[in-house]
Backbone as a ProteinNet text record, in pm:
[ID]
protein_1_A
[PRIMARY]
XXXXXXXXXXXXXXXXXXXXXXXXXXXXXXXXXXXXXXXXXXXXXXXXXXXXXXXXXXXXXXXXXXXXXXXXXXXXXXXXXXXXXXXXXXXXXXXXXXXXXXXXXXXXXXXXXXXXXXXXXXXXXXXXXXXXXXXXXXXXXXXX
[TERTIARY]
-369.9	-306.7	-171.3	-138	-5.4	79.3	201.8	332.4	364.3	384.6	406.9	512.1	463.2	607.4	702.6	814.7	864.6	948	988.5	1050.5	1224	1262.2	1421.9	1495.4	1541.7	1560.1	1578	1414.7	1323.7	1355	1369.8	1400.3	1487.1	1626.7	1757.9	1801.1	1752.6	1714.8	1698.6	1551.7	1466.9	1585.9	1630.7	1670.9	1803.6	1875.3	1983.2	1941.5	1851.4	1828.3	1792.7	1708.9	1656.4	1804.1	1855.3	1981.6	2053.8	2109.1	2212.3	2096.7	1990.8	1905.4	1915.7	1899.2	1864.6	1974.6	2117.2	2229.6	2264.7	2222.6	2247.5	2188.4	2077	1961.5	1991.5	2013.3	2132.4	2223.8	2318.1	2445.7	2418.5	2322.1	2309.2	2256.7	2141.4	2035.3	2097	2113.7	2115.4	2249.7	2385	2493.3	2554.1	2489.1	2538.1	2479	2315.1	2175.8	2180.6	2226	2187.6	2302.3	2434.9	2553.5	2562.4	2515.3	2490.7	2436.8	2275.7	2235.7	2311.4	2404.4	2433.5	2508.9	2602.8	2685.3	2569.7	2517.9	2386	2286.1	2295.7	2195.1	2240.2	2391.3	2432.6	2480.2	2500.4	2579.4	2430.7	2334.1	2169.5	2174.9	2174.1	2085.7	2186.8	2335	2424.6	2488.4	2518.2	2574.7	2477.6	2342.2	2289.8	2125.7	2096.1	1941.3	1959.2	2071.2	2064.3	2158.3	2242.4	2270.1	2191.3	2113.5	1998.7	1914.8	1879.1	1771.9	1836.6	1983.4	2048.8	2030.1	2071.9	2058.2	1957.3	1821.8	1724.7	1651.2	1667.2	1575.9	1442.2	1355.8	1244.2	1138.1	1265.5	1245.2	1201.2	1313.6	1271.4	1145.2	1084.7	936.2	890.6	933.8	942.5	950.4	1016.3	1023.4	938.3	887	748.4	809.7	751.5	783.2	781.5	872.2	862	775.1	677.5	562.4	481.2	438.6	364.1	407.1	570.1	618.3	582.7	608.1	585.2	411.8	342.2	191.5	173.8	196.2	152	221.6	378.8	434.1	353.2	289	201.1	62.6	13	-116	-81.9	18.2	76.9	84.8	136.4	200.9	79.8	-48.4	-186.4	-331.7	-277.8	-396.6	-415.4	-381.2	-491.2	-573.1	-521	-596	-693.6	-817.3	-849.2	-890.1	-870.3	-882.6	-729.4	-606.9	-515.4	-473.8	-510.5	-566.5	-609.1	-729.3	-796.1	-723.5	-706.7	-612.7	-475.9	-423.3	-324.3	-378.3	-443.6	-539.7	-548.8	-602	-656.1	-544.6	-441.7	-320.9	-238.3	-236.5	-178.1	-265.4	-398.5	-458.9	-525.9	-533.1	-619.5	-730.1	-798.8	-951.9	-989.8	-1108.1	-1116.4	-1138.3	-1216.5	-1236.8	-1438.1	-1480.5	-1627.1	-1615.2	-1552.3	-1517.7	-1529.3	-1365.2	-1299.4	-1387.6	-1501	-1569.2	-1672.6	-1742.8	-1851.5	-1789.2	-1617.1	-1600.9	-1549	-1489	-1500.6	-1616.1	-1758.5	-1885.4	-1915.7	-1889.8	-1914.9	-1844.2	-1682.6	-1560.9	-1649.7	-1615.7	-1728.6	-1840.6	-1893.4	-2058.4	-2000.7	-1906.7	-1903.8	-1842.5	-1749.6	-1642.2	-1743.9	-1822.5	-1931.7	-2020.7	-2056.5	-2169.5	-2033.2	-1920.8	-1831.4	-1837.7	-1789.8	-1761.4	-1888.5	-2011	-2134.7	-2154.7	-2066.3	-2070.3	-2006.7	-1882.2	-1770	-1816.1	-1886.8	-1959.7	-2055.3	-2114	-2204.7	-2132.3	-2047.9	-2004.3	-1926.7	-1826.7	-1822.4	-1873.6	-1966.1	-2101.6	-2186.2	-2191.7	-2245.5	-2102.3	-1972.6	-1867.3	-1843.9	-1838.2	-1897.4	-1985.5	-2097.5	-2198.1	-2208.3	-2091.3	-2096.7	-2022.5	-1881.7	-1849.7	-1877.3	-1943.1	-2016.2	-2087.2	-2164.1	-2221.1	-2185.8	-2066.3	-1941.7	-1943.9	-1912	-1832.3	-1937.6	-2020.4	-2164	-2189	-2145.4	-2207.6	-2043.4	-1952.6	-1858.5	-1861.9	-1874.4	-1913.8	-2051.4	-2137.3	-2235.8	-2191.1	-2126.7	-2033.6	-1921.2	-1845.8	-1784.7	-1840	-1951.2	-2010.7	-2124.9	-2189.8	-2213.8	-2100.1	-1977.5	-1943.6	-1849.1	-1872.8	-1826.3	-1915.2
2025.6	1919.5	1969.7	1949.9	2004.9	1938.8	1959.5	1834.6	1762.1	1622.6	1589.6	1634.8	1631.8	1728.6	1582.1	1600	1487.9	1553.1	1512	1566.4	1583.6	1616.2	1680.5	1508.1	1474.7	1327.1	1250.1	1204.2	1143.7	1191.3	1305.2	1360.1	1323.2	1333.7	1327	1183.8	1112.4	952.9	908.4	977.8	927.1	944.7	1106.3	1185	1068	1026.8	949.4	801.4	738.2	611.1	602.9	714.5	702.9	765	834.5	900.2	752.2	696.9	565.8	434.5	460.8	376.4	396.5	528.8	522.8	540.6	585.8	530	431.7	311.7	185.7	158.5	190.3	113.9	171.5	287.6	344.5	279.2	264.8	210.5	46.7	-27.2	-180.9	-200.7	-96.8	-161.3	-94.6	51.7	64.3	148.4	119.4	239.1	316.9	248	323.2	446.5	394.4	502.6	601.4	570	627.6	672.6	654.3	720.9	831.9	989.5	1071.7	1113	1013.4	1023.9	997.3	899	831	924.8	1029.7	1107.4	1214	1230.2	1327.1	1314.6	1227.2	1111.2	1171.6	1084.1	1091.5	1226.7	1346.7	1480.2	1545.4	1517.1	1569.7	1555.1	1465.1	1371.6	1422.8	1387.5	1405.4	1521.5	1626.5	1712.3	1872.2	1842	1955.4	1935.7	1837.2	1846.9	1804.6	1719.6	1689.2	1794.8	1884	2022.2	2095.1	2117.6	2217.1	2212.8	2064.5	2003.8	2063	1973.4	2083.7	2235.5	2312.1	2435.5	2524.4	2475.1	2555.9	2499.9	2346.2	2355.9	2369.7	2395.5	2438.6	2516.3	2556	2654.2	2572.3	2466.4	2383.8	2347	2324.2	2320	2177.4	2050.5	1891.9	1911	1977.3	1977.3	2049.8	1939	1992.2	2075.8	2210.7	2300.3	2224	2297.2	2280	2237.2	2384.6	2379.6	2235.2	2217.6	2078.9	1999.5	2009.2	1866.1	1885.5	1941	2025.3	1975.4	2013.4	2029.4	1858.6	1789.6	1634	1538.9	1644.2	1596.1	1572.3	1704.8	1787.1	1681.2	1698.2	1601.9	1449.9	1389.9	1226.3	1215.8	1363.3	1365.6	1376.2	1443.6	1448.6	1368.5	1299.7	1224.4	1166.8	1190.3	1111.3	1174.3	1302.2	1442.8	1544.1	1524.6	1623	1730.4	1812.7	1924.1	1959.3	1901.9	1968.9	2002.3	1899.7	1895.8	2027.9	2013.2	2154.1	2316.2	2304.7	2403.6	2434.1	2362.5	2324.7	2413.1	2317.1	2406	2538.6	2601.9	2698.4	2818.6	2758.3	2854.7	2870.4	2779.3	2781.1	2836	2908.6	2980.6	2880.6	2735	2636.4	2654.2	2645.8	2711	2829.5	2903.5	3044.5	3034.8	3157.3	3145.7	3060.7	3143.5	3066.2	2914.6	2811.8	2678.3	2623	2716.3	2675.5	2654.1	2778.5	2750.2	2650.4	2617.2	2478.5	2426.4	2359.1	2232.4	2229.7	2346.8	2310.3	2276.8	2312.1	2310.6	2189.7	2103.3	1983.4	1868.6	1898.6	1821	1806.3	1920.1	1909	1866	1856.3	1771.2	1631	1594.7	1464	1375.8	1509.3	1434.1	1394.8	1509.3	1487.9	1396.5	1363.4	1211.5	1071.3	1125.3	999.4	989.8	1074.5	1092.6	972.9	1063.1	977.5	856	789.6	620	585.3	668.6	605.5	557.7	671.3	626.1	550	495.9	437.2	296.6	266.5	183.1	103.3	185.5	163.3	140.9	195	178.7	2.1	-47.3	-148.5	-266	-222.3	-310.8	-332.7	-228.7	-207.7	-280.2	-301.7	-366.3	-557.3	-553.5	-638.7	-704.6	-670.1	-687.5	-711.8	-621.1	-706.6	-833.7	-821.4	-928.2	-1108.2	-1067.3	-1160.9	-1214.2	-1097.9	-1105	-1197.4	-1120	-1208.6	-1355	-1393.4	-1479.7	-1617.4	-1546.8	-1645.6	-1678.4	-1532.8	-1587.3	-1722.7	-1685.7	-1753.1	-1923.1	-1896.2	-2064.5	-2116.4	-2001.3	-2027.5	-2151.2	-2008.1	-2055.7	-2177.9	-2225.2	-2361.7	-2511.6	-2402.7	-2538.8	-2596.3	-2535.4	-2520.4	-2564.1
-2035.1	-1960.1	-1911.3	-1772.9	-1720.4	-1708.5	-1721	-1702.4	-1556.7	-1548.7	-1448.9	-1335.7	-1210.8	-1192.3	-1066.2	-1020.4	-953.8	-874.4	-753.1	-689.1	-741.8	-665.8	-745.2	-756.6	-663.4	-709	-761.4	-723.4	-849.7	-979.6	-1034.8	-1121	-1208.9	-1160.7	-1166.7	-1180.2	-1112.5	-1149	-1253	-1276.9	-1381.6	-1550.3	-1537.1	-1616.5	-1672.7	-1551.2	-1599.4	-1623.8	-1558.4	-1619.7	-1744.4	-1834.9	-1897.3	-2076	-1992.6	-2098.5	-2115.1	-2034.6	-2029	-2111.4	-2077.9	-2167.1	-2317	-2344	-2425.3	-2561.3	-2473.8	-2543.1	-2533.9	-2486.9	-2461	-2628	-2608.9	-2709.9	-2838.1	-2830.2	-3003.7	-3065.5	-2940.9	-2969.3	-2975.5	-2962.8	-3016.6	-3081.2	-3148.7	-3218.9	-3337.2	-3324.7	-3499.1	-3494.8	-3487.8	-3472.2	-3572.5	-3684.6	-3814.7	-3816.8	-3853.2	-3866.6	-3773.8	-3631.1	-3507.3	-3474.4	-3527.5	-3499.7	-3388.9	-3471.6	-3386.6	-3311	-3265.4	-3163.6	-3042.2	-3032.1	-2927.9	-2858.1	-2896.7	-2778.6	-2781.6	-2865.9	-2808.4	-2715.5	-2719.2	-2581.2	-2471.7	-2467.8	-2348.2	-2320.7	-2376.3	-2313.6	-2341.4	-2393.9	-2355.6	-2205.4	-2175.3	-2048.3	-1911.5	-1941.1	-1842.2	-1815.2	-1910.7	-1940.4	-1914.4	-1956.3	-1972.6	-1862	-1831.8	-1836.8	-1656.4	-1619.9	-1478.1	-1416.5	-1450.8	-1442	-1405.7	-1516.6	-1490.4	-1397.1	-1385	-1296.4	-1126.1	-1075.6	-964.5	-973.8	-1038.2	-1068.6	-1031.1	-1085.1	-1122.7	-1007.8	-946.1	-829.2	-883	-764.8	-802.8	-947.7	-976.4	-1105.2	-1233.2	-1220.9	-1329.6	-1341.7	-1473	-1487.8	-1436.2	-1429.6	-1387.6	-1259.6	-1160.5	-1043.5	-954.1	-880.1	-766.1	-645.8	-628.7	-540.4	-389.8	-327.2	-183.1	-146.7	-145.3	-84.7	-80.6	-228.5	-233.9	-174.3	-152.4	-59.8	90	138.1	265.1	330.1	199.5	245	255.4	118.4	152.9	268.1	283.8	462.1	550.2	560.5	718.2	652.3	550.5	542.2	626.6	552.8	597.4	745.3	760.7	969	1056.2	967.5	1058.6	1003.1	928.8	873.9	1026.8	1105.3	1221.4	1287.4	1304.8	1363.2	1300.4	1234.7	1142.6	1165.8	1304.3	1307.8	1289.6	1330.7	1305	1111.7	1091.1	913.2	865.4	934.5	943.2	943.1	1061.8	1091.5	992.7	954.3	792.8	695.1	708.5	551	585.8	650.6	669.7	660.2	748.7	740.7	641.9	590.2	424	317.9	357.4	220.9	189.5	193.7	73.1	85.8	252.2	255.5	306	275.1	324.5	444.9	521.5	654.4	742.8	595.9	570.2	585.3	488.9	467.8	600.9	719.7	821.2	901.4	909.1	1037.2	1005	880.9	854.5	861.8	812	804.2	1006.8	1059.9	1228.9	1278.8	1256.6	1316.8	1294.4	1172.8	1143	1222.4	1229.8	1318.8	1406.4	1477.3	1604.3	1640	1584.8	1560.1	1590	1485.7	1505.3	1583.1	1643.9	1730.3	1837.1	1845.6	1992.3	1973.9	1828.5	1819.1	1866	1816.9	1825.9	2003.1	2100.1	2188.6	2238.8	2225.7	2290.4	2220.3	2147.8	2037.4	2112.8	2196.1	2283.1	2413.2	2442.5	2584.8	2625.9	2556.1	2549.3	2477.2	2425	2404.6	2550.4	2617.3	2720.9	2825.5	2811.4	2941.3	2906.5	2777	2742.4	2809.2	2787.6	2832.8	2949.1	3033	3203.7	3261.8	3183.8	3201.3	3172.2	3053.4	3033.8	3139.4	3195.3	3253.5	3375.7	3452.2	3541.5	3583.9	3435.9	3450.9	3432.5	3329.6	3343.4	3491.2	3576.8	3655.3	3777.8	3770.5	3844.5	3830.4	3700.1	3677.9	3733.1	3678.6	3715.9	3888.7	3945.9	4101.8	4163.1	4047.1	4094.9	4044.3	3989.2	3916.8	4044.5	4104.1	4183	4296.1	4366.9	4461.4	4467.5	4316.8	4293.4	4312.6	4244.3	4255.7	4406.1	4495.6	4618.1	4678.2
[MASK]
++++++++++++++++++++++++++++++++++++++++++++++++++++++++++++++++++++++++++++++++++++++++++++++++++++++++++++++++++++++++++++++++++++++++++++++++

């Protein structure tokens, strides 16, 4: 099982809401018992771990690389286009060159069944239209 990873941020966020929490919750519930947790809390959390977190960037083990951010960008920016999708992938290494060309042969297939769903859809609206159009004339010229 691998550790979650979060963007730098997110991170740094998390890192301090959770330090100020959790010296909050030392220092009310038990301050005798918990004494020395409480500046340990807080110079853990503030002092050393959101430091590091700036620092190390990417390096840090919690923090999601560029890249991944980058890639689910370009996914979000072309989820409408799936050959440019395609093309993504491909250039970034995720699929080989075998994959590229079935999963293009397939795009293609379907764009061209879509194309002829399109046309023919239109051709039924054309049609319909006309006949709309026929018919309101023939209403015209009745009621005249």
């Amino acid at each position: 099982m691998s550790l979650p990873t979060f963007e730098k941020k997110r991170l740094i966020g998390l890192v301090a809401v959770l330090s100020f929490g959790l010296t909050s919750l030392f220092a009310v519930l038990l301050p005798g018992a918990l004494g020395p947790l409480i500046p340990a809390t807080f110079i853990l959390g503030f002092f050393v771990i959101i430091p590091l977190v700036l620092l190390l960037g990417e390096d840090f083990p919690l923090v999601e690389s560029g890249d991944a951010a980058g890639a689910s960008a370009a996914t979000t920016a072309a989820a409408g286009d799936p050959l440019e999708t395609l093309r993504e992938r491909y250039a970034t290494g995720e699929i080989g060159e075998e994959e590229f060309e079935r999963r293009l042969d397939r795009l293609l297939e379907t764009e061209d069944l879509k194309g002829r769903i399109d046309a023919d859809a239109a051709d039924r609206r054309d049609s319909r239209d006309r006949r709309d159009s026929r018919d309101r004339r023939e209403r015209e010229t009745e009621l005249e």
